[in-house]
mmCIF file of C-alpha atoms in Angstrom:
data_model
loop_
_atom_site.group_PDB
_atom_site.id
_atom_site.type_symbol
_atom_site.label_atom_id
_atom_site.label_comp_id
_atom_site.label_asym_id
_atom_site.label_seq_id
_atom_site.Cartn_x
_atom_site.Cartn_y
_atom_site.Cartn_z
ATOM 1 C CA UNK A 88 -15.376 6.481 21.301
ATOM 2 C CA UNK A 89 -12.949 8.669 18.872
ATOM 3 C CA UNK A 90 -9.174 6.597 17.749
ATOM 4 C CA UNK A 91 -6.905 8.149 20.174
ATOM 5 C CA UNK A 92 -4.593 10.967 18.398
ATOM 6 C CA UNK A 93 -1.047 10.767 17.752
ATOM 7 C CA UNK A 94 0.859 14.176 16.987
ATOM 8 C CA UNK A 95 4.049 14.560 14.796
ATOM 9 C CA UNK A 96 6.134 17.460 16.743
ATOM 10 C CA UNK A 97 9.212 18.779 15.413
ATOM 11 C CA UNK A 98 11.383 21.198 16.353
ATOM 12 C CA UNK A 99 13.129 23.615 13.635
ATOM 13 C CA UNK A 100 15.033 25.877 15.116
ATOM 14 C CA UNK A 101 15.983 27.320 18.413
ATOM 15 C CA UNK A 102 13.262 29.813 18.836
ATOM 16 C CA UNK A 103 10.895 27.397 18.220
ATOM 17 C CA UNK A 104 12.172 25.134 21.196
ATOM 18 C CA UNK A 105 10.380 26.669 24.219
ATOM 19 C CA UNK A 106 6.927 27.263 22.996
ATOM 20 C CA UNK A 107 7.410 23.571 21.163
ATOM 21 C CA UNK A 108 8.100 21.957 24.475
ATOM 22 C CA UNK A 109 5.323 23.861 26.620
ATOM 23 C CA UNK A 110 3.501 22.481 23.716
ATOM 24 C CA UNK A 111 4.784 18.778 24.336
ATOM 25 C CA UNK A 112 3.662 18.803 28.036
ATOM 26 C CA UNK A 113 0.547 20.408 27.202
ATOM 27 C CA UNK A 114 -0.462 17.165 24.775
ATOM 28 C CA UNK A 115 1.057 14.557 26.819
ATOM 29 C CA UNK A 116 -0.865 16.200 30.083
ATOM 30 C CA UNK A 117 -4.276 15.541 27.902
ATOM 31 C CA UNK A 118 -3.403 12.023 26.907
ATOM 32 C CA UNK A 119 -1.760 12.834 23.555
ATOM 33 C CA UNK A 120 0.232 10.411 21.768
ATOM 34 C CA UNK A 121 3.494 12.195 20.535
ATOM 35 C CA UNK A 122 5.714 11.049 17.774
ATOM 36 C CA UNK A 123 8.694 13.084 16.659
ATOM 37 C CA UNK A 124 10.253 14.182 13.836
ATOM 38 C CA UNK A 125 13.990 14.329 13.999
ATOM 39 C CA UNK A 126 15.747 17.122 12.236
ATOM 40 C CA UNK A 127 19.351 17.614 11.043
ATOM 41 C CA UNK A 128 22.261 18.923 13.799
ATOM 42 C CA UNK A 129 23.291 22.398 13.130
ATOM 43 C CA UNK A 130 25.702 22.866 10.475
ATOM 44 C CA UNK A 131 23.860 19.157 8.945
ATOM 45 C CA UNK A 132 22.444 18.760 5.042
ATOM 46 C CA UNK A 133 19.667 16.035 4.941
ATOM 47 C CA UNK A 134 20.388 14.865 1.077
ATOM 48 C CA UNK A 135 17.208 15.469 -1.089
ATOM 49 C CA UNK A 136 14.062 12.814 -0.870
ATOM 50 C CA UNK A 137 14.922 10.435 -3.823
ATOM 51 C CA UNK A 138 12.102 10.951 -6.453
ATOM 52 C CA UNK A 139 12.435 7.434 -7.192
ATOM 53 C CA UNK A 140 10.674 6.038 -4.185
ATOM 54 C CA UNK A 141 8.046 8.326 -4.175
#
């Protein structure tokens, strides 16, 4: 029996919203784990990835 799969979905922009969440229900409606990947609001900066702790 195959590990059960877990998908990372994110969302990047508006256009990308309705296709992503037809998406969502199509991988929860097999049994899909779904983890997500939350993005900055609009008008946020993420700071860059410190180097350091890679």
């Amino acid at each position: 029996m195959p590990a059960p799969l877990t998908v990372t979905l994110a969302f990047t922009g508006a256009s990308g919203s309705p296709r992503g969440l037809r998406l969502l229900e199509c991988l929860l409606a097999a049994g899909t784990g779904v983890a997500h990947a939350p993005g900055p609001r609009q008008g946020e900066r993420r700071p860059p990835p410190d180097a350091s702790k890679a």
